[in-house]
Amino acid sequence: MQRHWLIPDWDPGLTLAHLPLEPLIGRGIKVLLLDVDRTLLPGRGVELPAPMRRWAKDASRLLHIHLISNNPSRQRIQAVADQLNVTYTCSASKPRRGAIRRVISTLPNATTEIAMVGDRVFTDVLAGNRLGLYTVLVKPPRPDGTACSHDRVQRLERHLARFFGAVGQ
């Protein structure tokens, strides 16, 4: 059965700060392509909250991390990447695949070893699924790392995904 492009492979109902790494590593994931806005950062600032910084530092010990953002501000995304000492891509135009394909082409890993992690069904999940990546949908965080309980955009996207036949949303 063909998978629906709007259904993530893993929807743990957690923010990135609480996402366990063991299930990813157990699946053979070696690379994380991380969204930035509302995945790593709760708001418009550039300073990573302590829970996100801790999670990303732990993850980077075990996995290669590349930030991939639709945000056009190179200065902003670079400021986030510099805090984690990781590579980045801005203006990615997700769900279009071009920027992600360029990143993948620089990696020695198979697509089955790469996970796309983000907070949006119609950008992060759709782009990752179209490329055959393992997709993880996380909850947008508050500054303390807990889930934002009133995220209208993700709720709307889930509703629209169900409308388009994404059962399990």
PDB file of C-alpha atoms in Angstrom:
ATOM      1  CA  MET A   1       0.000   0.000   0.000  1.00  0.00           C
ATOM      2  CA  GLN A   2       1.320   3.430  -0.940  1.00  0.00           C
ATOM      3  CA  ARG A   3       1.750   5.811   1.960  1.00  0.00           C
ATOM      4  CA  HIS A   4      -0.198   9.045   2.035  1.00  0.00           C
ATOM      5  CA  TRP A   5       2.094  12.029   1.592  1.00  0.00           C
ATOM      6  CA  LEU A   6       0.373  13.953   4.401  1.00  0.00           C
ATOM      7  CA  ILE A   7       0.832  11.289   7.089  1.00  0.00           C
ATOM      8  CA  PRO A   8       4.083  11.414   9.074  1.00  0.00           C
ATOM      9  CA  ASP A   9       5.887   8.174   9.806  1.00  0.00           C
ATOM     10  CA  TRP A  10       6.018   9.168  13.470  1.00  0.00           C
ATOM     11  CA  ASP A  11       3.682  11.575  15.261  1.00  0.00           C
ATOM     12  CA  PRO A  12       4.680  11.265  18.916  1.00  0.00           C
ATOM     13  CA  GLY A  13       2.669  14.280  20.123  1.00  0.00           C
ATOM     14  CA  LEU A  14       5.834  15.789  21.631  1.00  0.00           C
ATOM     15  CA  THR A  15       7.977  18.835  21.096  1.00  0.00           C
ATOM     16  CA  LEU A  16      11.497  18.386  19.787  1.00  0.00           C
ATOM     17  CA  ALA A  17      12.849  18.952  23.314  1.00  0.00           C
ATOM     18  CA  HIS A  18      11.079  15.761  24.465  1.00  0.00           C
ATOM     19  CA  LEU A  19      11.577  13.642  21.362  1.00  0.00           C
ATOM     20  CA  PRO A  20      13.448  10.441  22.288  1.00  0.00           C
ATOM     21  CA  LEU A  21      16.405   9.630  20.053  1.00  0.00           C
ATOM     22  CA  GLU A  22      16.367   5.869  20.614  1.00  0.00           C
ATOM     23  CA  PRO A  23      13.490   5.109  18.203  1.00  0.00           C
ATOM     24  CA  LEU A  24      15.249   7.078  15.457  1.00  0.00           C
ATOM     25  CA  ILE A  25      18.596   5.408  16.021  1.00  0.00           C
ATOM     26  CA  GLY A  26      16.857   2.035  16.232  1.00  0.00           C
ATOM     27  CA  ARG A  27      15.416   2.628  12.751  1.00  0.00           C
ATOM     28  CA  GLY A  28      18.898   3.267  11.378  1.00  0.00           C
ATOM     29  CA  ILE A  29      18.486   7.044  11.136  1.00  0.00           C
ATOM     30  CA  LYS A  30      21.856   8.781  10.912  1.00  0.00           C
ATOM     31  CA  VAL A  31      20.863  12.269   9.696  1.00  0.00           C
ATOM     32  CA  LEU A  32      18.241  14.714  10.947  1.00  0.00           C
ATOM     33  CA  LEU A  33      16.981  17.486   8.707  1.00  0.00           C
ATOM     34  CA  LEU A  34      15.459  19.866  11.249  1.00  0.00           C
ATOM     35  CA  ASP A  35      12.998  22.637  10.595  1.00  0.00           C
ATOM     36  CA  VAL A  36      13.752  25.798  12.586  1.00  0.00           C
ATOM     37  CA  ASP A  37      10.710  28.025  13.150  1.00  0.00           C
ATOM     38  CA  ARG A  38       8.205  26.463  15.555  1.00  0.00           C
ATOM     39  CA  THR A  39      10.306  23.292  15.682  1.00  0.00           C
ATOM     40  CA  LEU A  40      13.565  24.459  17.293  1.00  0.00           C
ATOM     41  CA  LEU A  41      12.457  28.015  18.070  1.00  0.00           C
ATOM     42  CA  PRO A  42       9.152  28.932  19.705  1.00  0.00           C
ATOM     43  CA  GLY A  43       9.003  32.484  18.396  1.00  0.00           C
ATOM     44  CA  ARG A  44      10.725  35.087  16.285  1.00  0.00           C
ATOM     45  CA  GLY A  45      13.958  35.284  18.255  1.00  0.00           C
ATOM     46  CA  VAL A  46      17.223  33.528  17.455  1.00  0.00           C
ATOM     47  CA  GLU A  47      18.289  32.367  20.914  1.00  0.00           C
ATOM     48  CA  LEU A  48      17.580  28.668  21.381  1.00  0.00           C
ATOM     49  CA  PRO A  49      15.701  27.867  24.592  1.00  0.00           C
ATOM     50  CA  ALA A  50      17.726  25.721  27.001  1.00  0.00           C
ATOM     51  CA  PRO A  51      15.574  22.556  26.479  1.00  0.00           C
ATOM     52  CA  MET A  52      16.048  22.748  22.697  1.00  0.00           C
ATOM     53  CA  ARG A  53      19.761  23.447  23.015  1.00  0.00           C
ATOM     54  CA  ARG A  54      20.199  20.421  25.327  1.00  0.00           C
ATOM     55  CA  TRP A  55      18.223  18.136  23.007  1.00  0.00           C
ATOM     56  CA  ALA A  56      20.117  19.282  19.918  1.00  0.00           C
ATOM     57  CA  LYS A  57      23.504  18.908  21.625  1.00  0.00           C
ATOM     58  CA  ASP A  58      22.610  15.348  22.695  1.00  0.00           C
ATOM     59  CA  ALA A  59      21.307  14.541  19.213  1.00  0.00           C
ATOM     60  CA  SER A  60      24.402  15.937  17.494  1.00  0.00           C
ATOM     61  CA  ARG A  61      26.596  13.513  19.440  1.00  0.00           C
ATOM     62  CA  LEU A  62      24.792  10.613  17.761  1.00  0.00           C
ATOM     63  CA  LEU A  63      23.417  12.016  14.505  1.00  0.00           C
ATOM     64  CA  HIS A  64      24.379  14.470  11.776  1.00  0.00           C
ATOM     65  CA  ILE A  65      22.085  17.510  11.963  1.00  0.00           C
ATOM     66  CA  HIS A  66      21.297  19.944   9.165  1.00  0.00           C
ATOM     67  CA  LEU A  67      18.845  22.809   9.650  1.00  0.00           C
ATOM     68  CA  ILE A  68      16.459  23.289   6.733  1.00  0.00           C
ATOM     69  CA  SER A  69      14.146  26.269   6.864  1.00  0.00           C
ATOM     70  CA  ASN A  70      11.758  28.089   4.576  1.00  0.00           C
ATOM     71  CA  ASN A  71      12.747  31.280   6.374  1.00  0.00           C
ATOM     72  CA  PRO A  72      14.532  33.574   3.892  1.00  0.00           C
ATOM     73  CA  SER A  73      16.726  35.245   6.518  1.00  0.00           C
ATOM     74  CA  ARG A  74      20.200  33.765   6.107  1.00  0.00           C
ATOM     75  CA  GLN A  75      21.393  35.817   9.091  1.00  0.00           C
ATOM     76  CA  ARG A  76      18.672  34.433  11.356  1.00  0.00           C
ATOM     77  CA  ILE A  77      19.033  30.760  10.368  1.00  0.00           C
ATOM     78  CA  GLN A  78      22.834  31.011  10.515  1.00  0.00           C
ATOM     79  CA  ALA A  79      22.577  32.466  14.038  1.00  0.00           C
ATOM     80  CA  VAL A  80      20.616  29.377  15.096  1.00  0.00           C
ATOM     81  CA  ALA A  81      22.979  26.990  13.273  1.00  0.00           C
ATOM     82  CA  ASP A  82      26.008  28.662  14.871  1.00  0.00           C
ATOM     83  CA  GLN A  83      24.634  27.932  18.362  1.00  0.00           C
ATOM     84  CA  LEU A  84      24.644  24.225  17.500  1.00  0.00           C
ATOM     85  CA  ASN A  85      27.674  24.170  15.214  1.00  0.00           C
ATOM     86  CA  VAL A  86      25.648  22.597  12.391  1.00  0.00           C
ATOM     87  CA  THR A  87      25.102  23.273   8.699  1.00  0.00           C
ATOM     88  CA  TYR A  88      21.952  24.934   7.417  1.00  0.00           C
ATOM     89  CA  THR A  89      19.826  25.816   4.416  1.00  0.00           C
ATOM     90  CA  CYS A  90      17.467  28.790   4.366  1.00  0.00           C
ATOM     91  CA  SER A  91      14.805  29.695   1.763  1.00  0.00           C
ATOM     92  CA  ALA A  92      14.236  25.953   1.245  1.00  0.00           C
ATOM     93  CA  SER A  93      10.758  26.419  -0.283  1.00  0.00           C
ATOM     94  CA  LYS A  94       9.381  23.245   1.307  1.00  0.00           C
ATOM     95  CA  PRO A  95       7.382  21.261   0.197  1.00  0.00           C
ATOM     96  CA  ARG A  96       9.385  21.725  -2.994  1.00  0.00           C
ATOM     97  CA  ARG A  97      12.197  19.193  -3.076  1.00  0.00           C
ATOM     98  CA  GLY A  98      15.093  21.047  -4.723  1.00  0.00           C
ATOM     99  CA  ALA A  99      16.867  22.406  -1.635  1.00  0.00           C
ATOM    100  CA  ILE A 100      16.444  19.142   0.257  1.00  0.00           C
ATOM    101  CA  ARG A 101      17.754  17.158  -2.705  1.00  0.00           C
ATOM    102  CA  ARG A 102      20.835  19.397  -2.791  1.00  0.00           C
ATOM    103  CA  VAL A 103      21.475  18.703   0.904  1.00  0.00           C
ATOM    104  CA  ILE A 104      20.951  14.961   0.445  1.00  0.00           C
ATOM    105  CA  SER A 105      23.374  14.929  -2.493  1.00  0.00           C
ATOM    106  CA  THR A 106      26.150  16.148  -0.176  1.00  0.00           C
ATOM    107  CA  LEU A 107      25.565  13.313   2.296  1.00  0.00           C
ATOM    108  CA  PRO A 108      26.956   9.778   2.105  1.00  0.00           C
ATOM    109  CA  ASN A 109      23.679   8.424   3.510  1.00  0.00           C
ATOM    110  CA  ALA A 110      20.770   6.645   1.851  1.00  0.00           C
ATOM    111  CA  THR A 111      17.381   8.354   2.096  1.00  0.00           C
ATOM    112  CA  THR A 112      16.297   5.552   4.454  1.00  0.00           C
ATOM    113  CA  GLU A 113      18.886   6.867   6.947  1.00  0.00           C
ATOM    114  CA  ILE A 114      17.556  10.448   6.868  1.00  0.00           C
ATOM    115  CA  ALA A 115      14.678  11.860   8.899  1.00  0.00           C
ATOM    116  CA  MET A 116      12.837  15.113   8.238  1.00  0.00           C
ATOM    117  CA  VAL A 117      11.647  16.591  11.533  1.00  0.00           C
ATOM    118  CA  GLY A 118       9.269  19.536  11.661  1.00  0.00           C
ATOM    119  CA  ASP A 119       6.019  20.971  12.912  1.00  0.00           C
ATOM    120  CA  ARG A 120       4.105  21.363   9.645  1.00  0.00           C
ATOM    121  CA  VAL A 121       2.197  18.718   7.703  1.00  0.00           C
ATOM    122  CA  PHE A 122       2.067  20.657   4.420  1.00  0.00           C
ATOM    123  CA  THR A 123       5.749  21.600   4.344  1.00  0.00           C
ATOM    124  CA  ASP A 124       7.961  19.328   6.444  1.00  0.00           C
ATOM    125  CA  VAL A 125       5.990  16.074   6.296  1.00  0.00           C
ATOM    126  CA  LEU A 126       4.943  16.492   2.674  1.00  0.00           C
ATOM    127  CA  ALA A 127       8.477  17.343   1.497  1.00  0.00           C
ATOM    128  CA  GLY A 128      10.067  14.499   3.456  1.00  0.00           C
ATOM    129  CA  ASN A 129       7.523  11.931   2.305  1.00  0.00           C
ATOM    130  CA  ARG A 130       7.899  12.989  -1.337  1.00  0.00           C
ATOM    131  CA  LEU A 131      11.617  12.225  -1.058  1.00  0.00           C
ATOM    132  CA  GLY A 132      11.223   8.911   0.768  1.00  0.00           C
ATOM    133  CA  LEU A 133      12.625  10.225   4.054  1.00  0.00           C
ATOM    134  CA  TYR A 134      11.432   9.126   7.481  1.00  0.00           C
ATOM    135  CA  THR A 135       9.123  11.930   8.624  1.00  0.00           C
ATOM    136  CA  VAL A 136       8.534  13.081  12.190  1.00  0.00           C
ATOM    137  CA  LEU A 137       5.841  15.601  13.119  1.00  0.00           C
ATOM    138  CA  VAL A 138       6.517  17.424  16.385  1.00  0.00           C
ATOM    139  CA  LYS A 139       4.417  19.868  18.372  1.00  0.00           C
ATOM    140  CA  PRO A 140       5.407  23.544  18.282  1.00  0.00           C
ATOM    141  CA  PRO A 141       7.194  24.471  21.535  1.00  0.00           C
ATOM    142  CA  ARG A 142       6.812  27.132  24.151  1.00  0.00           C
ATOM    143  CA  PRO A 143      10.042  28.745  25.388  1.00  0.00           C
ATOM    144  CA  ASP A 144      10.255  26.173  28.210  1.00  0.00           C
ATOM    145  CA  GLY A 145      10.159  23.291  25.694  1.00  0.00           C
ATOM    146  CA  THR A 146       6.613  22.171  26.489  1.00  0.00           C
ATOM    147  CA  ALA A 147       4.005  21.880  23.736  1.00  0.00           C
ATOM    148  CA  CYS A 148       2.104  24.925  22.616  1.00  0.00           C
ATOM    149  CA  SER A 149      -1.460  23.849  23.380  1.00  0.00           C
ATOM    150  CA  HIS A 150      -3.211  26.276  21.059  1.00  0.00           C
ATOM    151  CA  ASP A 151      -1.406  25.846  17.751  1.00  0.00           C
ATOM    152  CA  ARG A 152      -4.170  26.642  15.265  1.00  0.00           C
ATOM    153  CA  VAL A 153      -2.037  26.130  12.161  1.00  0.00           C
ATOM    154  CA  GLN A 154      -1.105  22.520  12.975  1.00  0.00           C
ATOM    155  CA  ARG A 155      -4.730  21.775  13.951  1.00  0.00           C
ATOM    156  CA  LEU A 156      -5.945  23.223  10.652  1.00  0.00           C
ATOM    157  CA  GLU A 157      -3.331  21.271   8.694  1.00  0.00           C
ATOM    158  CA  ARG A 158      -4.341  18.027  10.409  1.00  0.00           C
ATOM    159  CA  HIS A 159      -8.000  18.725   9.580  1.00  0.00           C
ATOM    160  CA  LEU A 160      -7.165  19.474   5.935  1.00  0.00           C
ATOM    161  CA  ALA A 161      -4.967  16.377   5.718  1.00  0.00           C
ATOM    162  CA  ARG A 162      -7.901  14.236   6.908  1.00  0.00           C
ATOM    163  CA  PHE A 163     -10.112  15.952   4.319  1.00  0.00           C
ATOM    164  CA  PHE A 164      -7.583  14.940   1.645  1.00  0.00           C
ATOM    165  CA  GLY A 165      -7.700  11.322   2.801  1.00  0.00           C
ATOM    166  CA  ALA A 166      -4.825  11.158   5.260  1.00  0.00           C
ATOM    167  CA  VAL A 167      -6.325   8.621   7.627  1.00  0.00           C
ATOM    168  CA  GLY A 168      -4.578   8.394  10.973  1.00  0.00           C
ATOM    169  CA  GLN A 169      -4.182  12.124  11.340  1.00  0.00           C
TER     170      GLN A 169
END
